[in-house]
Amino acid sequence: MSDIVTSEQRGDVLIIRVNNPPVNALGIAVREGVTNALADVGNAKAAVLHCEGRTFFAGADITEFGKPPQSPSLNDMIEALENCPIPVIAAMHGTSLGGGLETALGCDYRIIDRKGRVGFPEIELGIFPGAGGTQRSPRLCGIPESLKMTLDGKPITAARAVEIGLCDEISDGDILENAIAFAETKTEKHVVRDLPVPACDQAELEKVLAAAQKSRRGQIAVENATRAVLASAEMDFDSAMENERKLFMELLNGSQARAMRHMFFAERLSAKVDGLDAQPGSLGLIGVVGSGTMGGGIAMAFANAGFAVRIHDANAEALKAGLEKIRALYLASASKGRISEAEALDRFDRIQPIDSWDGFAACDLIIEAVFERMDVKKAVFAELDAVARPDAIIATNTSYLDVDEIAAGTKDPARVLGMHFFSPANVMRLLEIVRGAKTSGKALVTALDAAKRIRKVPVVSGVCHGFIGNRMLKGYGREAGLCMMEGAAPQDVDKALYDFGMPMGPLAMGDLAGLDIGYDNRRSMVAGEDYEPLASVLQDRLVEMGRKGQKTSAGIYKYEASSRAPIPDPEVDALIENIAQEQGVARRPVSADEIVERCMLALINEGARILEEGIAQRASDIDVVYVNGYGFPRYRGGPMFYADELGLAHVLERTRHYQEKFGPKWWTPAPLLEKLAAENSSFGAWKKG
Ligand code: T1G
């Protein structure tokens, strides 16, 4: 037996130990080892299945997907558990996920550490539990609960798992010792597959299905998973298992599952910086400058992760208001049951206001989130430079501005970098970490460590206007605006991209953010150089009319009081016609396919430039930015993965088509796109030489 799986007998109990770091994934060595251990139980009267390290099995080994299957399969191993002549007890701690939970369901009993969690996250990989989870879990917790876990993909607590019947007992203290003691009391098998499926509450079921249709719009795994779980009440176990397998295999190597596996690994790779071997600095006390929406959200992001935070605002009133807003947000979370009131107040208490710059003297990391103007930021950095410890890292939360210019004004640019949070900063997972020309390895690694500790997905960006996401957003917004001016109604532009999978159309998004933001930005830009005037002339006119978007109940759309639903406005349609006439634009029908293609190609072409300039380390980092910061559908894998799926020869051919139609200004293909297309290669395979 491999040293990954060992077994020993203690009294009447056979202990099967698995040690396959980092998360005890159920790779072939584990499956072989466990199956072999079960084949010879000697004179033991019960067995315990236990994993060393931080968690019970965290699922099938995702790195094996897409490769030829190897026996024994996970189903074979689970059958060996069920056919074992003695009762098997799963000793569960950490995160028993996917195939890990399915393995536990193949055992006779399940004892779980109080802090343990269980779940079926497979839907996040574009699949669903494919080793009997859709058949065994309903037999313990009923179809609605099983389907809810399968479709929302979220882990549940140990207490909840015991409450709904998935686990038998909570363990406090040593999970293995408690599992052995539990095993000593069990002499009978309790094979889950032999249990009946409890009657299904139809109303409960409808609620689960409705929630999934909303939260997982466009994901084809929802349909297959639902059919597999419902079959548990309609077919005998073996037939339902065959059905589960068929429905699972339909998804496993499909484009959505490939895209979501790509995202799983991309989000772990993005935190790695090639050629960096510095150690992170200490991270204890965090400083935040600015108590507005961003500053408050950043303070909450750190307080939520247990950090002590000092927050300062030059305007005492703003500081007071900012803290009141933070407190209200925490108490609102408590009232919704997301956290206890005690936890909410604890988190709030971690955020302490300071009334002078000196209060930052003890901070390890200080993040400024003040007004997006270079002079204002430089003034803040001068103050911080004067009080911050020499080894403290100072970060700017700027969305666009030149981090090198900000750093150049400080004593030690090596300790300066950007940490671009996305609003709301305590919710959005993406964090762009902007590496200045002089940013030290230590500063960068410290910022990456901070990101991991506050559960953000970090992506390292070089310095350019808009870094990765906002730089790419310009082309996307440009093409959406042009399609509207050329003939598509605003709601048709937005519907095309919503149907593609974006959470909201770009024009409605502009109304949500405020049309005046783009208006103000464009005042500092050069028309025709930095932006395409025709794409935003309508928005500029609307701002000048006082129509700034949702906040003024009218922008490109109009809005009824207390509703955010965009309503097409004939007045705007007429204005578009007038502007088109004035600009000499011959309006024409613009199809949804053209709208989607132009917006996507604009993203891809700019992404290729970002790659070739070394602003992003790798194509998958760009995908991580766009999926986590801009709502690009996860089941399409991000713009660069999507391009690779289309094929770069096709992407280049279509980009050249628009270059001929609209001219070279915005449609000249990026040299990297031309190169990779010529080599029949992909963005995913490219590494900057
Ligand atoms: N297979 C292979 N590697 C895995 C893995 C897995 N299931 N889970 C994690 N890793 C690697 C990960 O890539 C990283 O590697 C390291 O472990 C630490 O992970 C039949 C088909 C368990 C909550 O979807 O949710 O079972 O970057 O950074 O933040 O029905 O990992 O260090 O080289 O995420 O502490 C279902 C996926 C599989 C769980 C830990 N299971 N994993 O989080 O560490 S499909 C999942 C997680 C399945 C069956 C189906 C998390 C975690 P590296 P990490 P973490």
XYZ file of C-alpha atoms and ligand atoms in Angstrom:
744
model
C 0.000 0.000 0.000
C 1.390 3.423 -0.836
C 2.384 5.688 2.051
C -0.425 7.955 0.934
C -2.856 5.418 2.406
C -1.917 3.397 5.484
C -3.968 1.327 7.881
C -3.587 0.014 11.386
C -5.877 -1.827 13.739
C -6.523 -0.465 17.223
C -8.573 -2.945 19.256
C -11.568 -3.858 17.117
C -11.277 -0.774 14.910
C -9.383 -0.617 11.616
C -8.058 2.896 11.000
C -7.540 3.798 7.338
C -5.422 6.955 7.139
C -4.997 9.066 4.018
C -2.231 11.632 3.657
C -2.319 13.324 0.253
C -1.478 17.005 0.786
C -2.461 19.720 0.277
C -6.181 18.856 0.360
C -6.377 15.045 0.193
C -7.740 15.146 -3.356
C -9.040 11.740 -4.411
C -6.391 10.971 -6.997
C -5.646 7.477 -8.271
C -3.149 6.662 -5.487
C -5.775 7.487 -2.860
C -8.507 5.512 -4.602
C -6.236 2.485 -5.007
C -4.977 2.691 -1.445
C -8.406 2.962 0.158
C -9.871 0.224 -2.030
C -6.995 -2.100 -1.169
C -7.275 -1.328 2.559
C -10.979 -2.221 2.465
C -10.237 -5.527 0.772
C -8.626 -6.892 3.916
C -10.228 -5.814 7.202
C -8.912 -8.775 9.163
C -10.877 -9.339 12.377
C -11.797 -5.698 12.847
C -15.425 -5.039 13.801
C -15.576 -1.467 12.412
C -13.386 0.875 10.369
C -12.613 4.600 10.455
C -11.682 6.519 7.297
C -9.535 9.497 8.310
C -7.504 12.112 6.442
C -4.377 13.710 7.829
C -3.625 17.401 7.424
C -6.066 20.241 7.163
C -9.058 18.566 5.631
C -10.980 15.403 4.825
C -11.111 14.755 1.076
C -11.689 18.057 -0.759
C -12.951 16.280 -3.833
C -11.867 14.419 -6.921
C -8.438 15.397 -8.220
C -9.244 18.176 -10.679
C -5.847 17.796 -12.318
C -6.980 14.372 -13.557
C -9.919 15.824 -15.490
C -9.555 15.705 -19.245
C -7.128 12.771 -18.946
C -7.987 9.071 -19.561
C -9.868 7.675 -16.531
C -7.900 5.318 -14.273
C -9.323 2.431 -12.212
C -10.473 2.168 -9.578
C -12.818 5.055 -10.243
C -14.281 7.038 -7.391
C -17.519 5.126 -7.843
C -15.572 1.866 -7.521
C -13.969 3.059 -4.271
C -17.302 4.162 -2.852
C -18.846 0.815 -3.733
C -15.974 -0.857 -1.889
C -16.946 1.188 1.187
C -20.564 0.046 0.890
C -19.608 -3.595 0.285
C -17.140 -3.632 3.157
C -18.419 -6.287 5.615
C -17.962 -3.998 8.637
C -19.421 -0.535 9.285
C -17.152 2.302 8.060
C -17.161 5.655 9.854
C -16.022 8.813 8.017
C -14.029 11.119 10.318
C -14.672 14.483 8.668
C -12.817 17.740 9.348
C -11.998 20.804 7.295
C -13.872 21.014 4.010
C -15.344 17.702 2.836
C -16.274 18.730 -0.679
C -17.550 17.127 -3.872
C -16.183 13.620 -4.175
C -15.037 13.983 -0.565
C -18.595 14.321 0.661
C -19.668 11.594 -1.763
C -17.033 9.305 -0.229
C -18.422 10.050 3.242
C -21.921 9.208 1.965
C -20.560 5.818 0.875
C -19.613 5.198 4.500
C -22.128 3.903 7.006
C -21.811 6.774 9.428
C -20.331 10.272 9.409
C -18.863 12.127 12.381
C -17.828 15.699 11.698
C -15.645 18.234 13.493
C -17.695 21.158 14.824
C -15.809 23.585 12.566
C -16.062 21.274 9.570
C -18.045 22.098 6.445
C -19.472 19.918 3.674
C -20.609 20.792 0.189
C -21.040 19.994 -3.477
C -19.037 22.751 -5.246
C -18.942 20.863 -8.551
C -21.393 23.299 -10.139
C -18.601 25.903 -9.888
C -16.642 23.631 -12.218
C -19.500 23.325 -14.698
C -20.418 19.819 -13.574
C -22.262 18.325 -10.569
C -21.609 15.471 -8.079
C -20.784 12.509 -10.330
C -19.979 9.794 -7.798
C -23.411 9.089 -6.409
C -23.923 12.340 -4.544
C -27.165 12.999 -6.414
C -28.492 9.605 -5.271
C -27.151 9.137 -1.750
C -27.639 12.670 -0.392
C -31.435 12.739 -1.093
C -31.712 9.497 0.883
C -30.355 11.308 3.939
C -31.509 14.933 3.609
C -34.314 14.777 1.037
C -34.430 16.052 -2.526
C -34.890 19.820 -1.915
C -31.897 20.090 0.426
C -29.790 17.878 -1.854
C -30.703 19.924 -4.916
C -30.051 23.196 -3.085
C -26.538 22.099 -2.153
C -25.942 20.769 -5.659
C -27.106 23.925 -7.423
C -25.794 26.652 -5.140
C -22.460 24.901 -4.657
C -22.079 26.461 -1.220
C -20.709 24.472 1.737
C -22.879 24.093 4.850
C -21.709 24.002 8.444
C -21.278 20.821 10.485
C -24.286 21.746 12.585
C -26.436 22.148 9.490
C -25.129 18.869 8.072
C -26.205 17.035 11.227
C -29.510 18.934 11.307
C -30.509 17.825 7.794
C -29.205 14.291 8.289
C -26.082 14.235 6.131
C -23.892 13.639 9.183
C -24.605 11.714 12.355
C -22.642 13.462 15.081
C -20.590 16.551 15.871
C -17.069 15.969 17.162
C -15.373 18.309 19.628
C -11.661 17.706 20.102
C -9.662 15.023 18.314
C -11.733 13.902 15.348
C -9.870 10.578 14.988
C -10.190 9.603 18.650
C -13.860 10.551 18.634
C -14.432 8.601 15.426
C -12.793 5.516 16.955
C -14.972 5.830 20.042
C -18.017 6.242 17.800
C -16.953 3.182 15.744
C -16.706 1.063 18.876
C -20.445 1.576 19.420
C -21.409 0.514 15.892
C -21.784 -3.118 14.870
C -24.403 -2.790 12.121
C -23.888 -1.583 8.540
C -26.038 1.412 7.576
C -25.688 1.542 3.796
C -27.121 4.802 2.495
C -27.975 3.458 -0.965
C -30.491 1.041 0.679
C -32.451 3.891 2.301
C -35.707 5.156 0.732
C -35.856 8.665 -0.756
C -38.105 10.812 1.492
C -41.183 12.358 -0.179
C -40.344 15.648 -1.853
C -41.991 18.947 -0.849
C -42.888 20.388 -4.237
C -43.089 24.008 -3.047
C -39.636 23.725 -1.487
C -38.339 22.226 -4.705
C -39.776 25.033 -6.849
C -38.060 27.598 -4.600
C -34.677 25.890 -5.062
C -35.105 25.677 -8.818
C -36.176 29.316 -9.113
C -33.120 30.464 -7.152
C -30.781 28.466 -9.381
C -32.374 29.714 -12.616
C -31.588 33.247 -11.394
C -28.152 32.784 -9.928
C -26.826 30.433 -12.588
C -28.400 31.883 -15.730
C -26.788 30.362 -18.823
C -25.131 27.477 -16.994
C -26.125 24.205 -18.638
C -25.075 22.094 -15.623
C -28.189 23.247 -13.732
C -30.500 21.256 -16.008
C -28.435 18.064 -15.915
C -27.879 18.237 -12.153
C -31.596 18.747 -11.542
C -32.526 15.762 -13.700
C -29.971 13.591 -11.905
C -31.212 14.483 -8.416
C -34.927 14.167 -9.295
C -34.250 10.720 -10.788
C -33.417 9.505 -7.257
C -37.186 9.379 -6.596
C -38.101 8.014 -10.026
C -35.605 5.205 -10.712
C -34.027 2.336 -8.804
C -30.567 3.133 -7.463
C -28.519 1.418 -10.156
C -30.551 2.913 -13.026
C -30.359 6.333 -11.410
C -26.591 5.957 -11.046
C -26.293 5.142 -14.747
C -28.455 8.192 -15.466
C -26.257 10.347 -13.226
C -23.150 9.128 -15.073
C -24.627 9.874 -18.484
C -25.719 13.382 -17.472
C -22.341 14.018 -15.804
C -20.336 12.874 -18.836
C -22.371 15.157 -21.089
C -20.851 18.072 -19.196
C -17.373 16.993 -18.143
C -15.466 17.884 -21.299
C -17.907 20.477 -22.640
C -16.889 24.106 -23.158
C -18.522 25.381 -19.978
C -16.808 22.830 -17.727
C -13.476 23.441 -19.439
C -13.928 27.191 -18.960
C -14.775 26.868 -15.283
C -11.875 24.497 -14.614
C -9.685 27.081 -16.331
C -11.000 29.720 -13.923
C -10.411 27.495 -10.888
C -6.713 27.169 -11.652
C -6.384 30.713 -13.047
C -7.546 32.177 -9.720
C -4.838 30.244 -7.908
C -2.150 31.028 -10.434
C -2.822 34.789 -10.429
C -1.429 35.110 -6.892
C 1.937 33.746 -8.111
C 4.528 36.160 -9.504
C 7.220 34.648 -11.708
C 10.758 35.085 -10.396
C 9.774 36.536 -7.021
C 11.319 35.041 -3.901
C 10.840 37.811 -1.307
C 9.181 37.120 2.022
C 6.116 39.159 3.035
C 6.477 41.845 5.673
C 4.475 41.847 8.888
C 0.752 42.484 8.537
C -0.963 43.496 11.723
C -2.250 47.044 11.845
C -3.830 48.433 8.682
C -4.275 52.110 7.884
C -6.931 53.522 5.558
C -7.009 57.134 4.352
C -10.447 58.319 3.322
C -13.755 57.266 4.824
C -15.913 57.433 1.716
C -17.448 54.432 -0.053
C -14.104 52.950 -1.085
C -12.221 53.729 2.137
C -15.051 52.366 4.231
C -15.299 49.222 2.133
C -11.547 48.627 2.325
C -11.601 49.085 6.106
C -14.427 46.546 6.317
C -12.597 44.066 4.082
C -9.696 44.019 6.540
C -11.845 44.120 9.685
C -13.862 41.166 8.346
C -10.627 39.177 8.181
C -9.757 40.052 11.790
C -7.357 42.934 11.197
C -7.213 46.055 13.377
C -7.781 49.106 11.191
C -7.056 52.804 11.667
C -9.041 55.121 9.445
C -8.521 58.849 8.880
C -10.265 61.505 6.857
C -9.175 65.126 6.523
C -12.819 66.044 6.938
C -13.923 65.196 10.489
C -17.587 65.208 9.485
C -16.901 62.797 6.639
C -15.010 60.523 9.021
C -17.952 60.474 11.436
C -20.420 59.820 8.641
C -18.205 57.126 7.190
C -18.046 55.266 10.485
C -21.793 55.547 10.977
C -22.276 54.016 7.526
C -19.904 51.150 8.338
C -21.738 50.449 11.582
C -25.066 50.481 9.795
C -23.786 48.059 7.172
C -22.553 45.638 9.819
C -25.834 45.763 11.728
C -27.744 45.266 8.490
C -25.705 42.104 7.849
C -26.593 40.931 11.330
C -30.280 41.679 10.837
C -30.209 39.593 7.652
C -28.680 36.719 9.603
C -25.405 36.765 7.677
C -23.410 37.283 10.900
C -24.348 37.501 14.558
C -24.828 40.925 16.096
C -21.865 40.257 18.380
C -19.654 39.492 15.384
C -20.946 42.598 13.599
C -20.027 44.802 16.555
C -16.659 43.094 16.978
C -15.825 43.818 13.370
C -16.957 47.419 13.720
C -14.849 47.858 16.845
C -11.751 46.772 14.929
C -12.074 49.949 12.836
C -10.805 52.857 14.911
C -10.854 56.476 13.675
C -7.739 58.595 14.083
C -7.803 62.382 13.991
C -4.230 62.956 12.816
C -1.688 61.493 10.431
C 0.464 60.394 13.378
C -2.061 57.654 14.029
C -0.608 55.790 11.052
C 2.875 55.583 12.592
C 2.395 51.991 13.788
C 0.700 50.661 10.653
C 2.241 47.881 8.544
C 0.164 48.682 5.459
C -1.563 51.977 4.665
C -4.028 52.285 1.803
C -5.231 55.658 0.561
C -8.671 55.877 -0.960
C -9.146 59.600 -1.460
C -10.469 61.616 -4.377
C -9.244 60.405 -7.799
C -7.017 63.398 -8.510
C -3.248 63.237 -8.783
C -2.616 66.378 -6.745
C -4.817 65.139 -3.914
C -3.122 61.747 -3.872
C 0.335 63.232 -3.936
C -0.512 65.412 -0.949
C -1.722 62.372 0.983
C 1.426 60.429 0.134
C 3.560 63.310 1.357
C 1.788 63.188 4.713
C 2.117 59.409 4.942
C 5.756 59.560 3.929
C 6.395 61.736 6.932
C 4.775 59.481 9.539
C 4.831 55.897 8.232
C 7.407 53.442 9.556
C 10.284 52.973 7.060
C 9.243 49.325 6.535
C 5.540 50.090 6.113
C 3.976 49.573 2.700
C 1.923 52.458 1.283
C -0.692 51.695 -1.368
C -2.951 53.820 -3.517
C -6.429 52.611 -4.396
C -6.458 54.596 -7.642
C -8.463 53.147 -10.537
C -6.503 54.790 -13.321
C -3.733 57.117 -12.201
C -0.006 56.617 -12.727
C 1.368 54.770 -9.680
C 4.957 55.560 -10.698
C 4.204 59.288 -10.627
C 2.734 58.958 -7.147
C 5.723 56.875 -5.982
C 8.228 59.327 -7.454
C 7.027 61.936 -4.978
C 7.939 59.789 -1.972
C 11.199 59.116 -0.111
C 11.115 55.411 -0.904
C 9.222 54.390 -4.094
C 10.131 50.748 -3.388
C 7.429 50.605 -0.761
C 4.718 52.117 -2.922
C 2.260 50.177 -5.068
C -1.380 50.217 -6.160
C -4.140 48.174 -4.566
C -7.140 48.749 -6.804
C -10.239 47.484 -5.018
C -13.572 47.136 -6.776
C -16.696 48.606 -5.214
C -18.113 47.457 -2.876
C -14.573 46.760 -1.627
C -15.775 44.507 1.194
C -17.693 42.316 -1.282
C -15.977 42.211 -4.701
C -13.320 39.471 -4.816
C -10.980 41.093 -7.359
C -7.981 43.146 -6.268
C -5.639 44.555 -8.917
C -2.192 44.946 -7.338
C -0.304 47.516 -9.409
C 3.444 46.980 -9.421
C 5.333 50.220 -9.953
C 8.681 50.329 -11.751
C 10.395 50.631 -8.361
C 8.055 48.559 -6.221
C 10.149 46.091 -4.211
C 9.571 42.347 -4.201
C 8.839 42.557 -0.489
C 6.144 45.194 -0.973
C 4.558 43.104 -3.721
C 4.610 39.874 -1.728
C 3.198 41.671 1.317
C 0.302 43.027 -0.762
C -0.320 39.540 -2.197
C -0.310 38.097 1.315
C -2.787 40.752 2.423
C -5.019 39.885 -0.532
C -5.063 36.190 0.367
C -5.778 36.953 4.022
C -8.769 39.132 3.174
C -10.002 36.413 0.737
C -9.488 38.517 -2.380
C -8.402 37.202 -5.762
C -5.297 39.264 -6.574
C -3.999 40.024 -10.053
C -0.677 41.813 -10.511
C -0.763 44.602 -13.090
C 1.932 46.843 -14.512
C 1.420 50.603 -14.671
C -0.701 51.934 -17.517
C -3.880 54.036 -17.730
C -6.617 51.868 -16.284
C -4.302 48.934 -15.506
C -5.948 45.733 -16.872
C -9.722 45.854 -16.360
C -10.549 49.520 -16.845
C -8.167 49.741 -19.792
C -10.030 46.925 -21.534
C -13.414 48.358 -20.510
C -12.828 51.413 -22.742
C -12.992 49.449 -25.996
C -15.977 47.436 -24.785
C -17.883 50.629 -23.913
C -16.790 52.284 -27.147
C -18.209 49.550 -29.346
C -21.447 49.429 -27.335
C -21.878 53.199 -27.785
C -21.079 53.040 -31.505
C -23.529 50.181 -32.118
C -26.182 52.350 -30.492
C -25.323 55.393 -32.638
C -25.177 53.268 -35.793
C -28.657 51.857 -35.377
C -29.273 49.592 -32.379
C -31.655 50.793 -29.682
C -29.994 51.079 -26.259
C -32.072 48.201 -24.911
C -31.035 46.021 -27.870
C -27.369 46.684 -27.198
C -27.825 45.799 -23.547
C -29.963 42.720 -24.283
C -27.363 41.320 -26.686
C -24.694 41.416 -24.016
C -27.023 40.281 -21.234
C -27.973 37.263 -23.349
C -24.243 36.611 -23.910
C -24.007 36.256 -20.145
C -22.979 39.666 -18.816
C -24.860 40.560 -15.616
C -25.983 43.888 -17.064
C -25.707 45.650 -20.409
C -22.974 48.300 -20.717
C -25.407 51.180 -21.275
C -27.473 50.335 -18.209
C -24.180 49.898 -16.355
C -23.267 53.457 -17.332
C -26.530 54.713 -15.852
C -25.834 52.746 -12.678
C -22.284 54.087 -12.227
C -23.274 57.614 -13.293
C -22.787 59.084 -16.767
C -21.007 62.049 -15.198
C -17.991 59.857 -14.288
C -17.183 59.229 -17.941
C -18.075 62.824 -18.736
C -15.551 64.158 -16.200
C -12.884 61.635 -17.301
C -13.263 62.654 -20.931
C -12.635 66.297 -20.060
C -9.035 65.316 -19.298
C -8.665 63.255 -22.474
C -8.056 63.957 -26.139
C -11.012 63.124 -28.376
C -10.050 60.774 -31.166
C -6.806 59.892 -29.405
C -7.993 58.674 -26.011
C -11.575 57.996 -26.895
C -14.037 57.857 -29.804
C -16.287 60.964 -29.515
C -19.188 59.421 -31.455
C -19.452 56.617 -28.882
C -20.104 59.034 -26.034
C -21.606 62.170 -27.560
C -25.084 61.065 -26.423
C -23.879 60.484 -22.853
C -22.221 63.924 -22.804
C -25.424 65.593 -24.027
C -27.454 63.747 -21.409
C -25.128 64.823 -18.585
C -25.389 68.421 -19.770
C -29.187 68.011 -19.669
C -28.871 66.844 -16.055
C -29.581 63.221 -16.940
C -26.730 61.479 -15.106
C -28.261 58.045 -14.799
C -30.055 56.236 -11.982
C -29.059 58.877 -9.439
C -31.116 61.454 -11.331
C -33.857 58.961 -12.314
C -32.867 59.479 -15.926
C -29.867 58.806 -18.079
C -29.850 56.702 -21.232
C -32.957 55.102 -19.720
C -35.544 56.590 -17.408
C -36.322 55.168 -13.977
C -39.472 55.211 -11.900
C -39.163 56.233 -8.275
C -37.672 53.501 -6.066
C -37.018 51.244 -9.040
C -33.715 50.514 -10.762
C -35.356 48.871 -13.764
C -34.210 50.717 -16.930
C -37.111 51.959 -19.070
C -36.412 52.850 -22.706
C -37.081 56.542 -23.249
C -38.464 57.783 -26.607
C -36.916 61.185 -25.851
C -33.468 59.554 -25.855
C -34.282 57.591 -29.016
C -35.129 60.879 -30.728
C -31.951 62.464 -29.417
C -29.916 59.562 -30.822
C -31.557 60.061 -34.245
C -30.786 63.789 -34.124
C -27.160 63.252 -33.168
C -26.726 60.609 -35.868
C -28.117 63.016 -38.431
C -25.941 65.835 -37.151
C -22.881 63.587 -37.259
C -23.749 62.253 -40.703
C -24.226 58.705 -39.498
C -26.478 56.623 -41.777
C -28.350 54.478 -39.285
C -28.828 50.794 -40.103
C -29.966 47.637 -38.331
C -27.173 46.320 -36.087
C -27.657 42.676 -35.102
C -27.121 41.203 -31.654
C -24.359 39.021 -33.112
C -22.517 42.086 -34.404
C -22.921 43.874 -31.063
C -21.499 40.921 -29.132
C -18.706 40.295 -31.626
C -17.508 43.904 -31.699
C -17.597 44.252 -27.907
C -15.780 40.952 -27.379
C -13.155 41.558 -30.063
C -12.454 44.982 -28.558
C -11.813 43.314 -25.186
C -9.642 40.600 -26.739
C -7.535 42.952 -28.889
C -6.785 45.221 -25.933
C -6.079 42.181 -23.794
C -3.519 41.050 -26.362
C -1.812 44.448 -26.131
C -1.818 44.274 -22.340
C -0.130 40.897 -22.592
C 2.513 41.883 -25.131
C 3.365 45.005 -23.077
C 3.839 42.849 -19.994
C 1.146 44.704 -18.060
C -0.407 41.317 -17.263
C 1.828 38.325 -16.566
C -0.377 35.814 -18.357
C -3.624 35.588 -20.311
C -5.387 33.774 -17.483
C -4.746 36.780 -15.207
C -6.779 38.901 -17.615
C -9.565 36.329 -17.416
C -9.462 36.493 -13.617
C -9.818 40.289 -13.771
C -12.743 40.226 -16.149
C -14.708 37.427 -14.517
C -14.245 38.724 -10.963
C -14.327 42.460 -11.571
C -16.636 42.961 -14.550
C -19.065 40.037 -14.464
C -17.785 38.230 -17.560
C -19.617 34.885 -17.439
C -17.492 32.346 -15.579
C -18.800 29.555 -17.808
C -17.080 31.266 -20.758
C -13.749 31.418 -18.949
C -12.901 35.106 -19.432
C -12.170 37.068 -22.632
C -8.818 35.462 -23.430
C -10.024 31.881 -22.844
C -13.091 32.746 -24.923
C -10.785 33.958 -27.719
C -8.808 30.724 -27.593
C -12.078 28.790 -27.802
C -13.096 30.813 -30.892
C -9.632 30.192 -32.373
C -7.188 33.079 -32.898
C -7.235 32.717 -36.676
C -10.972 33.454 -36.563
C -10.468 36.276 -34.046
C -7.844 37.850 -36.302
C -9.945 37.445 -39.424
C -12.946 39.148 -37.775
C -10.772 41.907 -36.293
C -9.411 42.609 -39.782
C -12.989 42.657 -41.063
C -13.827 45.511 -38.703
C -10.553 47.206 -39.490
C -11.638 47.346 -43.138
C -15.128 48.483 -42.198
C -14.257 51.096 -39.562
C -10.605 51.921 -40.216
C -7.356 51.229 -38.324
C -7.847 53.672 -35.446
C -9.465 51.244 -33.061
C -9.290 48.027 -35.112
C -5.627 47.485 -35.941
C -4.962 43.909 -34.722
C -2.504 43.671 -31.816
C 0.847 42.279 -33.049
C 0.600 39.445 -30.504
C -2.771 38.419 -31.926
C -1.275 38.331 -35.421
C 1.732 36.366 -34.197
C -0.220 33.740 -32.276
C -2.779 33.357 -35.063
C 0.030 32.844 -37.583
C 1.573 30.201 -35.326
C -1.822 28.542 -34.825
C -1.178 29.082 -31.116
C -3.283 30.455 -28.264
C -3.158 33.133 -25.570
C -3.198 30.375 -22.985
C 0.008 28.879 -24.356
C 1.870 32.194 -24.569
C 4.535 33.348 -22.116
C 6.294 36.695 -22.448
C 9.855 35.835 -23.512
N -7.992 18.724 -6.981
C -6.704 19.063 -7.220
N -6.077 20.113 -6.616
C -6.796 20.836 -5.746
C -8.151 20.545 -5.454
C -8.747 19.434 -6.117
N -9.998 19.068 -5.875
N -8.576 21.477 -4.555
C -7.550 22.288 -4.294
N -6.478 21.910 -4.999
C -5.153 22.546 -4.980
C -5.210 23.970 -5.478
O -5.126 24.009 -6.892
C -3.986 24.567 -4.789
O -2.862 24.114 -5.537
C -3.948 23.841 -3.451
O -4.735 22.640 -3.624
C -4.558 24.649 -2.320
O -5.855 25.034 -2.788
C -16.658 13.178 -8.614
C -16.068 15.383 -9.961
C -10.366 22.816 -0.591
C -11.571 24.938 -0.051
O -14.205 21.772 -6.213
O -12.449 24.652 -2.963
O -15.171 16.044 -6.685
O -2.006 26.405 -6.217
O -5.387 27.509 -2.742
O -7.823 28.415 -0.258
O -18.372 14.513 -7.839
O -9.012 24.330 -2.650
O -1.096 25.243 -4.182
O -0.600 24.339 -6.486
O -7.741 26.619 -3.016
O -7.223 26.660 1.525
C -14.803 19.100 -6.167
C -11.900 22.651 -4.834
C -13.909 18.537 -7.228
C -12.935 21.744 -4.209
C -9.077 24.840 0.034
N -14.030 19.797 -5.160
N -10.973 23.181 -3.854
O -8.974 26.212 -0.212
O -6.508 26.359 -0.805
S -14.825 17.777 -8.518
C -13.782 21.111 -5.290
C -11.336 24.203 -3.011
C -15.498 16.398 -7.790
C -16.965 14.458 -7.894
C -16.519 15.679 -8.588
C -10.249 24.737 -2.141
C -10.334 24.303 -0.665
P -1.535 25.087 -5.604
P -6.390 26.479 -2.409
P -7.606 26.998 0.131
